[in-house]
XYZ file of C-alpha atoms in Angstrom:
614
model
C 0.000 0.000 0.000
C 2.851 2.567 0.674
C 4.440 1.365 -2.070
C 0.919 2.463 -4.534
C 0.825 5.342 -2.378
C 4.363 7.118 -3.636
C 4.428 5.619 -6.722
C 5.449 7.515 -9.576
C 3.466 7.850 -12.431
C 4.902 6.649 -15.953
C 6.478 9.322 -17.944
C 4.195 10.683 -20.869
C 5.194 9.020 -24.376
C 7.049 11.180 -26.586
C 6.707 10.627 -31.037
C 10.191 8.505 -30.609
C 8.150 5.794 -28.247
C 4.741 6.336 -29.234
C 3.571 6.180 -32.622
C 0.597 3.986 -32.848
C -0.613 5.448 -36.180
C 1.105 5.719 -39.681
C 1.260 9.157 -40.998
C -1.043 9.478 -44.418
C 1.901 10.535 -46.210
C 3.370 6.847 -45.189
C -0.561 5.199 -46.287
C -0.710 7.012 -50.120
C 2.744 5.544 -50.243
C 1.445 1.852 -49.989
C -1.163 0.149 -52.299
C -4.930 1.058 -52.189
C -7.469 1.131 -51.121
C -7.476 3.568 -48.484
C -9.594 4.101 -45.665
C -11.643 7.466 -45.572
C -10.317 8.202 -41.960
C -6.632 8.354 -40.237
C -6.171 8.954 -37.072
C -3.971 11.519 -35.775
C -0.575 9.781 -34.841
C -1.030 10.247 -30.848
C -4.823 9.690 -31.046
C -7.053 11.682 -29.411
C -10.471 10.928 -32.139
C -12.952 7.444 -32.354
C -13.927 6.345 -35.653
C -17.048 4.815 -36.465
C -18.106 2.817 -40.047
C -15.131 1.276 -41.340
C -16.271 -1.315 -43.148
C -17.478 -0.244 -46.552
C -17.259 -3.722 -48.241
C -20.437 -4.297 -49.707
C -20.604 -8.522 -49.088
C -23.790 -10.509 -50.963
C -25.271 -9.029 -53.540
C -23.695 -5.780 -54.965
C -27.205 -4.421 -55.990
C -28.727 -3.878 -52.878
C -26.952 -1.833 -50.710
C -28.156 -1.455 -46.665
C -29.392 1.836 -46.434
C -32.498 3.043 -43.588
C -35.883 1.628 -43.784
C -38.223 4.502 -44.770
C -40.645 3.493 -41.858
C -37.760 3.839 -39.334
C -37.440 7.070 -38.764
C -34.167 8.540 -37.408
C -34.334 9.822 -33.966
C -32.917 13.657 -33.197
C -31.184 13.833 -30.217
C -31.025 16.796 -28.096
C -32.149 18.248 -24.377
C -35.247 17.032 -23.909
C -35.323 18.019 -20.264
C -35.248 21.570 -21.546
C -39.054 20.378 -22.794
C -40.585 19.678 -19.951
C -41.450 23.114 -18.402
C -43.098 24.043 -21.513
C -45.229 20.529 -22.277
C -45.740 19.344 -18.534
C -46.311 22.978 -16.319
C -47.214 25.934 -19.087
C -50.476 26.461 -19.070
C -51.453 24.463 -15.841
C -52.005 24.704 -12.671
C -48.270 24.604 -11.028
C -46.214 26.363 -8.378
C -42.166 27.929 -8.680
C -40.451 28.539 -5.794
C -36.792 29.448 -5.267
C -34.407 29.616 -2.818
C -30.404 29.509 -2.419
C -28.327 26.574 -1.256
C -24.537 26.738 0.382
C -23.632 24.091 -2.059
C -26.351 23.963 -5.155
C -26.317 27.112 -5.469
C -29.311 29.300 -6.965
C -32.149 26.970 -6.779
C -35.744 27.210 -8.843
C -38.417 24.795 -8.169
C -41.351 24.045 -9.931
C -44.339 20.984 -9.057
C -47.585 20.264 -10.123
C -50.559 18.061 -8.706
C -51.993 16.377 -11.538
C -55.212 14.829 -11.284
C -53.923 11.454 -11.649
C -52.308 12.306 -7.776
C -48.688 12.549 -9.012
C -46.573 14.626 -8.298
C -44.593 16.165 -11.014
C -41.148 18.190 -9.879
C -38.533 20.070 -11.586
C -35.742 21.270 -9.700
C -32.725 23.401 -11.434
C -29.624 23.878 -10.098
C -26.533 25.452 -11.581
C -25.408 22.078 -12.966
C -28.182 20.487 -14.636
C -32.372 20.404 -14.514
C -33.858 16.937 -12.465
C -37.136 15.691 -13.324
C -39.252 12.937 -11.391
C -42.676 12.108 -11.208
C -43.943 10.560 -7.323
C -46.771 8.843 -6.791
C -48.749 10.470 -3.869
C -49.761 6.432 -2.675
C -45.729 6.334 -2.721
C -45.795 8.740 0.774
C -47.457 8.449 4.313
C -48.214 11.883 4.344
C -48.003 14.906 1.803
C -44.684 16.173 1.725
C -43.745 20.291 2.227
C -41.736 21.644 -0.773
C -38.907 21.000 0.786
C -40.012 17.756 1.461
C -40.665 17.387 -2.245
C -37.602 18.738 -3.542
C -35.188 16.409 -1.425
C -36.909 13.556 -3.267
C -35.455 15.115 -7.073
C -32.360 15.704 -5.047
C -31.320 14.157 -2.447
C -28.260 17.025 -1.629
C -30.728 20.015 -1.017
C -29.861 21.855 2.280
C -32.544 24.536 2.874
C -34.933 25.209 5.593
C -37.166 26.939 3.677
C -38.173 27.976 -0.542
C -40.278 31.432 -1.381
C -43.317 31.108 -3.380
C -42.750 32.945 -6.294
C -46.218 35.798 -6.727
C -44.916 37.127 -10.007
C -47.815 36.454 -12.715
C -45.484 36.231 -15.471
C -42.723 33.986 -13.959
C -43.616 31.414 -16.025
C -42.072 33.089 -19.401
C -39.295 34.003 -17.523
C -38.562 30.176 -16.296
C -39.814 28.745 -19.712
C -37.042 31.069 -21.364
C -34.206 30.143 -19.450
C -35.154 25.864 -19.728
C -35.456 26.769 -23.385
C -31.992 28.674 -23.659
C -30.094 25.584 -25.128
C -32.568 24.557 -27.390
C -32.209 25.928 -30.914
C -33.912 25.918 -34.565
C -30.758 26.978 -36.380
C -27.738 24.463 -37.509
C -24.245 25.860 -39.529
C -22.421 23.024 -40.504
C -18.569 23.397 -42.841
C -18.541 21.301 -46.156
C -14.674 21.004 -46.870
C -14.483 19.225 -50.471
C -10.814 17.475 -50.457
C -9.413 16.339 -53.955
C -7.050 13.445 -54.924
C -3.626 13.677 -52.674
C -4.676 16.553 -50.532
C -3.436 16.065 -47.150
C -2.869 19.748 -45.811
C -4.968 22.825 -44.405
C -3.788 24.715 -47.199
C -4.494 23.177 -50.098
C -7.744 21.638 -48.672
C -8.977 25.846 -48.448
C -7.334 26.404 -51.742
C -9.527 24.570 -53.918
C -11.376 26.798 -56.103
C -13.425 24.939 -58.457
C -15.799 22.371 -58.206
C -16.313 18.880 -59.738
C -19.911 16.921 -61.085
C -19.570 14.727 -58.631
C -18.824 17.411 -55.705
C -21.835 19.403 -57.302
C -24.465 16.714 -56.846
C -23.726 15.754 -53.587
C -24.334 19.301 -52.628
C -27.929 18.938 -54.424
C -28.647 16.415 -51.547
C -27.689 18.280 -48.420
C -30.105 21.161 -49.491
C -31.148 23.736 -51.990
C -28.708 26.756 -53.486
C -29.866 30.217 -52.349
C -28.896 33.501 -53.257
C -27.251 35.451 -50.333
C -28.205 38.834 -50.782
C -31.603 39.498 -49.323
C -31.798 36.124 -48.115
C -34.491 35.966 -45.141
C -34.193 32.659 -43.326
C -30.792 31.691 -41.316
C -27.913 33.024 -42.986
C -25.142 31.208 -40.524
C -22.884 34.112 -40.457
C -23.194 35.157 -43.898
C -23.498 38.243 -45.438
C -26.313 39.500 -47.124
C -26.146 42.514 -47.971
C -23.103 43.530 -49.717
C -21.974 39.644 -50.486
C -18.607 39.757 -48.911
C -19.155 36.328 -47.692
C -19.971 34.987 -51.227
C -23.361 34.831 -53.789
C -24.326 31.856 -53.079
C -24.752 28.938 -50.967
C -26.921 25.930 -49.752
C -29.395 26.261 -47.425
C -31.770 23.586 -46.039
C -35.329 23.718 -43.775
C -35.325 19.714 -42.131
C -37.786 18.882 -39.461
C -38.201 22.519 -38.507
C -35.372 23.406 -38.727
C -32.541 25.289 -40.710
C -29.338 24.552 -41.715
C -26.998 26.697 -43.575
C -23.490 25.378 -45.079
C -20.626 26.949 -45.363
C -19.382 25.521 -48.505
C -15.221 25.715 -48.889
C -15.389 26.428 -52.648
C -18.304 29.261 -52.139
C -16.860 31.415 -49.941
C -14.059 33.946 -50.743
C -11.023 32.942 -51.978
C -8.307 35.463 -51.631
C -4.850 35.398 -53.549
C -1.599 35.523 -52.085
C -3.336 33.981 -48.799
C -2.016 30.610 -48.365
C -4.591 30.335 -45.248
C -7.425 31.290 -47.113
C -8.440 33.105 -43.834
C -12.018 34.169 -45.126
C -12.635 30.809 -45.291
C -11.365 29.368 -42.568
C -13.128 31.645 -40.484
C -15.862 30.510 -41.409
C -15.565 26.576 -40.750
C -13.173 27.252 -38.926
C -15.712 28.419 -35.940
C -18.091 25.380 -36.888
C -18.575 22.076 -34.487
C -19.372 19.618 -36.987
C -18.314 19.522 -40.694
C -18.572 17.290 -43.465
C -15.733 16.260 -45.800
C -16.466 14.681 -49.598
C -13.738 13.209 -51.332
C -13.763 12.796 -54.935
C -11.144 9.714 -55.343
C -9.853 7.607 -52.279
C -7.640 10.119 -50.388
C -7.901 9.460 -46.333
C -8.457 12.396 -44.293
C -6.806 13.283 -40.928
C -8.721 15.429 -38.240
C -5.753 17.167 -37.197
C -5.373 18.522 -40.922
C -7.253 21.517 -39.825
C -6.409 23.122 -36.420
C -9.336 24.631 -35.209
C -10.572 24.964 -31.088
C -14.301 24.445 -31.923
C -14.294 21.444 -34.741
C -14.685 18.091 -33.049
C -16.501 16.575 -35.302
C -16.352 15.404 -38.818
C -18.411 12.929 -41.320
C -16.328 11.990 -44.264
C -18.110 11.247 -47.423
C -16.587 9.419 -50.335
C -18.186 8.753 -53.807
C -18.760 4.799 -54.994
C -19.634 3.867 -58.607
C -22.012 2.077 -58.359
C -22.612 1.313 -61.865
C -26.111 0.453 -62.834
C -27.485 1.169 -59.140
C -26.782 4.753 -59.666
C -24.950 6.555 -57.230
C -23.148 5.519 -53.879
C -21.633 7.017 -51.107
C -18.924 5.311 -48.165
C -19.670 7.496 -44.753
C -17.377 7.181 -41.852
C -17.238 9.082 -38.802
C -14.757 10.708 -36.722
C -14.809 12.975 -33.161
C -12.814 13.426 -30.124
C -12.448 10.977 -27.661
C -14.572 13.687 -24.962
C -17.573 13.571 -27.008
C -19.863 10.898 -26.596
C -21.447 8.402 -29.082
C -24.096 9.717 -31.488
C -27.096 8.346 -33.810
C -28.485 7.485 -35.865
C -25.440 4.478 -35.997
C -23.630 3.635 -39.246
C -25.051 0.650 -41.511
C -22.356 -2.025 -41.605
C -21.250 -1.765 -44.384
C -21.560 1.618 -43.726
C -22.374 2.300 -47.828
C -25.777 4.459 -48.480
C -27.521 5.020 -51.674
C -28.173 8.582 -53.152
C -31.886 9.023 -52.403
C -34.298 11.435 -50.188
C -33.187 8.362 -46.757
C -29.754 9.247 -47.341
C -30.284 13.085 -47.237
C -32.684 12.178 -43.640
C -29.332 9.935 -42.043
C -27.129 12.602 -43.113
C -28.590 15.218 -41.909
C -29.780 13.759 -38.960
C -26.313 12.764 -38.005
C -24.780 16.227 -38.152
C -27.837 17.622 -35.935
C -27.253 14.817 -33.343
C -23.473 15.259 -33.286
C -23.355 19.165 -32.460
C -25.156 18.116 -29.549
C -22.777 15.842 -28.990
C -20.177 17.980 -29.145
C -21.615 20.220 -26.703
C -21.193 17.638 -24.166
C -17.549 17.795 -24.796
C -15.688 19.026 -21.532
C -14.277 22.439 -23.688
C -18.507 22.809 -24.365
C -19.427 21.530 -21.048
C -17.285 23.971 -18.890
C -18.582 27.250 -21.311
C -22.047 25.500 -20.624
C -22.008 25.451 -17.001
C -20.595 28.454 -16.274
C -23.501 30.556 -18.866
C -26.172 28.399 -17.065
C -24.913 29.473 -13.283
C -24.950 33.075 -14.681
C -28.364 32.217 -16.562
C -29.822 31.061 -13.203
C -28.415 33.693 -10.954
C -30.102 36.102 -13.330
C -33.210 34.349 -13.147
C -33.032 34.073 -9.253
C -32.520 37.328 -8.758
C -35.745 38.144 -10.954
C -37.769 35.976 -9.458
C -37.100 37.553 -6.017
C -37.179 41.475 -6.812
C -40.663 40.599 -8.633
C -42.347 38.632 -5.714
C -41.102 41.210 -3.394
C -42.637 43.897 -5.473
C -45.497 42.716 -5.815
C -45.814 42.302 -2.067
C -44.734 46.411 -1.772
C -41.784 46.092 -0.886
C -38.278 46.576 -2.236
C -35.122 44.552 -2.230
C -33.992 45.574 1.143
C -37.009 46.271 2.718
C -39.091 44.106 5.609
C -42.492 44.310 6.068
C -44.212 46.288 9.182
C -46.116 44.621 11.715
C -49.540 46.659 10.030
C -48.673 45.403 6.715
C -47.780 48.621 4.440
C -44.205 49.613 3.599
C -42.877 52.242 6.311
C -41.957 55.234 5.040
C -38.140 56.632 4.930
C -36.509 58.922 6.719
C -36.493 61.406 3.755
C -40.304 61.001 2.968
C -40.957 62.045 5.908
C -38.947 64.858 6.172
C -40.341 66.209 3.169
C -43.785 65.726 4.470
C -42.881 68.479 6.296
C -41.889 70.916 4.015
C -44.573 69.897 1.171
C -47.438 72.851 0.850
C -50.864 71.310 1.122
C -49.994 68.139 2.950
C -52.686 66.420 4.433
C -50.833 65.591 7.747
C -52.139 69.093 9.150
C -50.054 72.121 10.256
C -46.425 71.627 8.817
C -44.604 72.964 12.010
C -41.595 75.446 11.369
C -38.876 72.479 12.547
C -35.992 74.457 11.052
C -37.146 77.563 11.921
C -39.394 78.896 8.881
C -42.391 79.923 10.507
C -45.851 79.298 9.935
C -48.797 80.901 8.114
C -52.112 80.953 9.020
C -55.391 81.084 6.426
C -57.573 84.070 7.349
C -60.563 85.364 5.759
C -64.748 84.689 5.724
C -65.544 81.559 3.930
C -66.161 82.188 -0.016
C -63.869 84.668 -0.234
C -60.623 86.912 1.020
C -62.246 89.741 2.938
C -60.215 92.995 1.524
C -57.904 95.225 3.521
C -59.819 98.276 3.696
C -63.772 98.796 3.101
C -64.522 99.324 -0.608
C -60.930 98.022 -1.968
C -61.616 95.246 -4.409
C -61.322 91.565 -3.042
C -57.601 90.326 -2.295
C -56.530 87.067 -4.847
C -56.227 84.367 -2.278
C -57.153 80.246 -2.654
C -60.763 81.388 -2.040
C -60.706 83.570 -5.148
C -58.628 81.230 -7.424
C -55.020 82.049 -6.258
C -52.927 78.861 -4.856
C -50.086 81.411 -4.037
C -51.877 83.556 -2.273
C -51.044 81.621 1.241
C -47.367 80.617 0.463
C -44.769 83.701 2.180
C -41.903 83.371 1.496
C -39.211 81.480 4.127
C -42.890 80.422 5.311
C -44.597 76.680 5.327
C -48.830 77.188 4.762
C -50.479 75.616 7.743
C -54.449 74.683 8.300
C -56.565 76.676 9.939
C -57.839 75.242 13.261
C -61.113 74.967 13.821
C -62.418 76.656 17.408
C -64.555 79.164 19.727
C -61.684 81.309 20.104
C -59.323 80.563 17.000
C -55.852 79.625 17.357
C -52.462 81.401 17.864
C -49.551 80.189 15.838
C -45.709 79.913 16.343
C -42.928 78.244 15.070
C -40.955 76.268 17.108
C -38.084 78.077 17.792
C -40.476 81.160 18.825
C -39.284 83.400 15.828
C -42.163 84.557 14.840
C -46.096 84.476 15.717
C -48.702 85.459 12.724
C -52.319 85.071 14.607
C -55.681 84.445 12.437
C -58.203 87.367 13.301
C -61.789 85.971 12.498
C -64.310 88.233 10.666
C -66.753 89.619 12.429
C -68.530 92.763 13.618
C -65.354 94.336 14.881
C -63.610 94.866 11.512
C -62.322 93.135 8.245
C -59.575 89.825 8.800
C -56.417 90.353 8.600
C -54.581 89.122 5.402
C -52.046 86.419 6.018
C -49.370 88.025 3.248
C -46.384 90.182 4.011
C -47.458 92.041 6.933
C -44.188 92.269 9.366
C -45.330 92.861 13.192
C -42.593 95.612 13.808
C -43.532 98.019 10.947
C -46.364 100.376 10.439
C -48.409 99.814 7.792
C -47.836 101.514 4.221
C -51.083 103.447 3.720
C -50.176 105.115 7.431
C -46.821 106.331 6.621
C -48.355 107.823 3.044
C -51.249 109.596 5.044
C -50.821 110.098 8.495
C -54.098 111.892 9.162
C -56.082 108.928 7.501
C -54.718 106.666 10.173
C -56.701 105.735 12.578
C -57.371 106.871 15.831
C -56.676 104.502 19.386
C -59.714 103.648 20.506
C -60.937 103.684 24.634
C -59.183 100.839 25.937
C -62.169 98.069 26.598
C -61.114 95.537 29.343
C -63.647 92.762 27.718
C -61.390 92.637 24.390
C -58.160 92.180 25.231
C -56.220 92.622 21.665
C -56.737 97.046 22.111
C -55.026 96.822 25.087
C -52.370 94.193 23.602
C -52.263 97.025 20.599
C -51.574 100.194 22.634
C -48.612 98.594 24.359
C -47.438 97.185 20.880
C -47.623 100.569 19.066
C -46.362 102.675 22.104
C -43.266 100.443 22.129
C -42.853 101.333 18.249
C -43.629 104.830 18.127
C -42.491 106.030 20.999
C -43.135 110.239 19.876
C -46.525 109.457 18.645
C -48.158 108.435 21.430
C -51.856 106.797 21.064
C -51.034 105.561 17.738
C -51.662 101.835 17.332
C -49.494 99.941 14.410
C -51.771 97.997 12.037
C -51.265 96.345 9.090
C -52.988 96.982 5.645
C -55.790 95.356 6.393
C -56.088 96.364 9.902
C -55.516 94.306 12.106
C -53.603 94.087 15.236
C -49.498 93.454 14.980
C -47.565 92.835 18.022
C -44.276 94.786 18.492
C -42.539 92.420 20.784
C -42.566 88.832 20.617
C -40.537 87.521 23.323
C -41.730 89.633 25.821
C -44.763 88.873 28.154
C -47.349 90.987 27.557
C -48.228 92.619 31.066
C -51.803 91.968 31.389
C -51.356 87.794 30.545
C -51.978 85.750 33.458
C -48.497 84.471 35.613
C -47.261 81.501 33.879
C -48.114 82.282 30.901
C -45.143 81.844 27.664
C -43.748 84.705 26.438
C -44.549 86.165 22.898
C -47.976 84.988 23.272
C -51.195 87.214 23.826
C -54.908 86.139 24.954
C -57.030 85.613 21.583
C -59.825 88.084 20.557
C -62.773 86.329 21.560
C -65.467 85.333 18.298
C -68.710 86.676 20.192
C -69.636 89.466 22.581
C -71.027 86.787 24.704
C -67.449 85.369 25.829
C -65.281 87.852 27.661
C -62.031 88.087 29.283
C -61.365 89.651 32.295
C -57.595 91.648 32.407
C -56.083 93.949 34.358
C -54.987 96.822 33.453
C -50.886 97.652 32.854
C -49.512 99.549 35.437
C -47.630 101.916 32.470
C -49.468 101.999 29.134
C -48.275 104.314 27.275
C -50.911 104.141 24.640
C -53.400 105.293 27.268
């Protein structure tokens, strides 16, 4: 055992020790015939249909029943979304795994009671169909996924609520299925056993001409409208014309060696080899019996090839030897050869061929270079899906990718809606309070309408009388008027300011909430000093003359008597942040008793110890 443990392996064989092939220059120098296929010296490719002795009776050559029809291979799993769960009653979930990865889940409950589940994973898509009899008791969906796979570790999957998830799941099961085939046709002449001089070939033999007639039909490139393969056409830099086939559905467009572009000078032929060069599968048609090597053509995506080689047949008509040839990492394809592997020209022979390259693509995709460029597009495929899945469901729940749901239900507002809730005019969250010190504005006026400053002035614009701006001052956030016996008296926060409504009634107009600053006379005073207006008697049952004596004392101190009023007369206070004198102990300063609404509700005050008003 410690011995096997450090043993060391063999060496790798080098050309001197390990040529198990002959080269083809060494076969053409030997007697015919030749087989259609060498293999590279150091290996690498399998070869299938090597005998093409026809044995019996030369006449009647095997070729494919008509009634057996040739199977197309391909993912069926991809199918099952689409013919099993589209269109029925089904549920998708999805969740995320430490080790699977992104998961999606899909079942159904058929009415047959089975259960029908298809779980994807980064890696591939399982399928099974349980028998409810099969359980003791119905199974969660975790439950239920653990039976596709047993390697799920999750506590939990999320129902997906998006009403359209089903095109998004059906489109990503559906992403490696495809309509549209581009196969190489590489036609190799008598003695031509290099890259070069197979792309160099320019014109075309009879023979080389009708075996194109039974892969498909010749099409003119330019405006062509079904699958073009790469080609151009529009301004025909990829050629004029070439063959184009529609087979079960299907299309298939060949890139045909002597069709495309030949440049001189270029021993690569690069406009060529560009083209099959970036092909999986291509055929080769010999004219004469010249074997072909794989490795003639060094290309990263070709792995594999079906040689075809013309037999006289004589009186049968025409005959064709197919062999077979792709790397050892891609699996076994169908329909198999004949044995011999010898086919008749005819409308079977076109179905075999044709379903041979189809099947071997997918072959080749199953190839470990295909496989790895497979995987890692389906992770990212899935991921993307995942992630779709989840922002949809969550949106259609109200909330966002990195929100959680309140207790009540509804998505909690942020810290900057709210915020602005505060600033917004017209909010319905009542009086927007002056937070950050800009005050607040109060509506005034009689119902209907704005009452005017001044008897017989024309009525003030104002929201009653059509004007939305008529309440917004600036530095200022519009505020609802409170409903009450005596009104309300306003201030902001910070006690800047203080704008007070003054309700209409029998002892003058309202005061307008615009512009009016309570340390300034009015405008119409200052203009006419004998129209303003005289103090009146100080009444101790309305408490705002008083509050007015001592405010327009303190701002006219050589005009004593004079009250300050605004344009529209009403009361201003001078000093904010001092107690008035005749407000009850306690009371905060900048704040005045309000002018009661009725004659029947009166306030008893005493009166200032200095007025100067008086």
């Amino acid at each position: 055992m410690a011995q096997q443990r450090h043993a060391v392996p063999p060496p790798l064989k080098t050309e001197e020790d390990y040529i198990p092939y002959p080269s083809v220059h060494e076969v053409l120098g030997r007697e015919g015939p030749f087989p259609l296929i060498l293999l590279p010296q150091f290996g690498g490719y399998w070869i299938e249909g090597t005998n093409h002795q026809l044995s019996g009776a030369p006449e009647s050559p095997p070729t494919p029943a008509p009634s057996t029809r040739a199977r197309l291979e391909g993912n069926h799993t991809a199918k099952i979304y689409r013919k099993h769960f589209l269109g029925k009653e089904h549920f998708n979930y999805y969740s995320l795994d430490p080790a699977l990865g992104h998961l999606v889940f899909s079942l159904k409950y058929d009415e047959q009671e089975h259960l029908h589940l298809l779980l994807r994973t980064r890696a591939r898509t399982l399928h099974d169909v349980v028998p409810i009899s099969c359980l003791a008791e119905f199974p969660n969906v975790v439950q239920m996924a653990k039976l596709v796979c047993e390697d799920v570790n999750v506590d939990r999957f999320y129902p997906v609520l998006y009403p359209k998830a089903s095109r998004l799941i059906l489109a990503f099961d559906e992403h490696v299925l495809s309509n549209h085939f581009k196969f190489g046709v590489i036609y190799q002449k008598l003695g031509q056993t290099s890259e070069e001089e197979l792309f160099g070939t320019t014109e075309e033999s009879p023979a080389f001409t009708e075996f194109l007639d039974v892969l498909g039909q010749r099409v003119q490139l330019r405006d062509f409208k079904g699958f073009r393969g790469g080609l151009d056409v529009t301004h025909g830099q990829t050629g004029s014309e070439s063959i184009y086939c529609h087979f079960r559905d299907k299309e298939i467009m060949f890139h045909v060696s002597t069709k495309l572009p030949y440049t001189e000078g270029d021993a690569q032929q690069l406009q060529r080899k560009r083209h099959i060069g970036n092909d999986i599968v291509a055929i080769v048609f010999q004219d004469e019996n010249t074997p072909f090597v794989p490795d003639m053509i060094a290309s990263n995506f070709l792995h594999a090839f079906v040689v075809v080689q013309l037999e006289q047949g004589g009186s049968q008509g025409t005959l064709y030897k197919v062999s077979v040839t792709a790397r050892d990492d891609v699996p076994f394809f169908g329909p198999p050869l004949p044995d011999p592997a010898v086919f008749r020209k005819g409308p079977e022979f076109q179905e075999f061929l044709l379903t041979k390259l189809i099947n071997a693509e997918y072959a080749c995709y199953k190839a470990e270079k295909f496989a790895k460029l497979e995987e890692r597009t389906r992770a990212a495929l899935l991921e993307t899906l995942h992630e779709e899945l989840q922002a949809r469901s969550q949106a259609m729940l109200g909330l966002g990718p990195d929100e959680e749901r309140p207790d009540n239900g509804a998505a909690a507002p942020g810290f900057f809606e709210s915020f602005k809730s505060l600033l917004v005019p017209g909010s319905r969250r009542g009086r927007r309070g002056s937070a950050i010190g800009l005050g607040s504005v109060e509506e005034v006026g009689t119902p209907g309408t704005d009452t005017p400053p001044h008897p017989g002035a024309p009525p003030r614009p104002g929201p009653l009388n059509g004007d939305p701006q008529a309440l917004l001052v600036p530095g200022k956030s519009p505020s609802r008027r409170r409903p009450g016996p005596l009104g309300s008296r306003r201030s902001s926060a910070i006690g800047i300011e203080s704008i007070q409504e003054a309700p209409a009634g029998r002892d003058g107009p309202a005061a307008a909430p615009e512009g009016a600053c309570s340390a300034h006379s009015s405008p119409e005073s200052r203009r006419h000093p004998d129209r303003a207006e005289k103090p009146e008697p100080p009444d101790f049952s309305r408490s705002s003359s008083s509050a007015s004596s001592f405010g327009s004392a303190a701002e006219e101190p050589g005009e004593p008597g004079r009250e300050s009023r605004s344009p529209s007369g009403t009361h201003r206070d001078a000093f904010t942040d001092t107690p008035w004198p005749d407000d009850p102990p306690g009371s905060p300063p900048g704040r005045r008793p309000p002018d009661p609404p009725c004659p029947e509700i009166k306030i008893q005050l005493e009166r200032p110890p200095h007025n100067p008003g008086s």
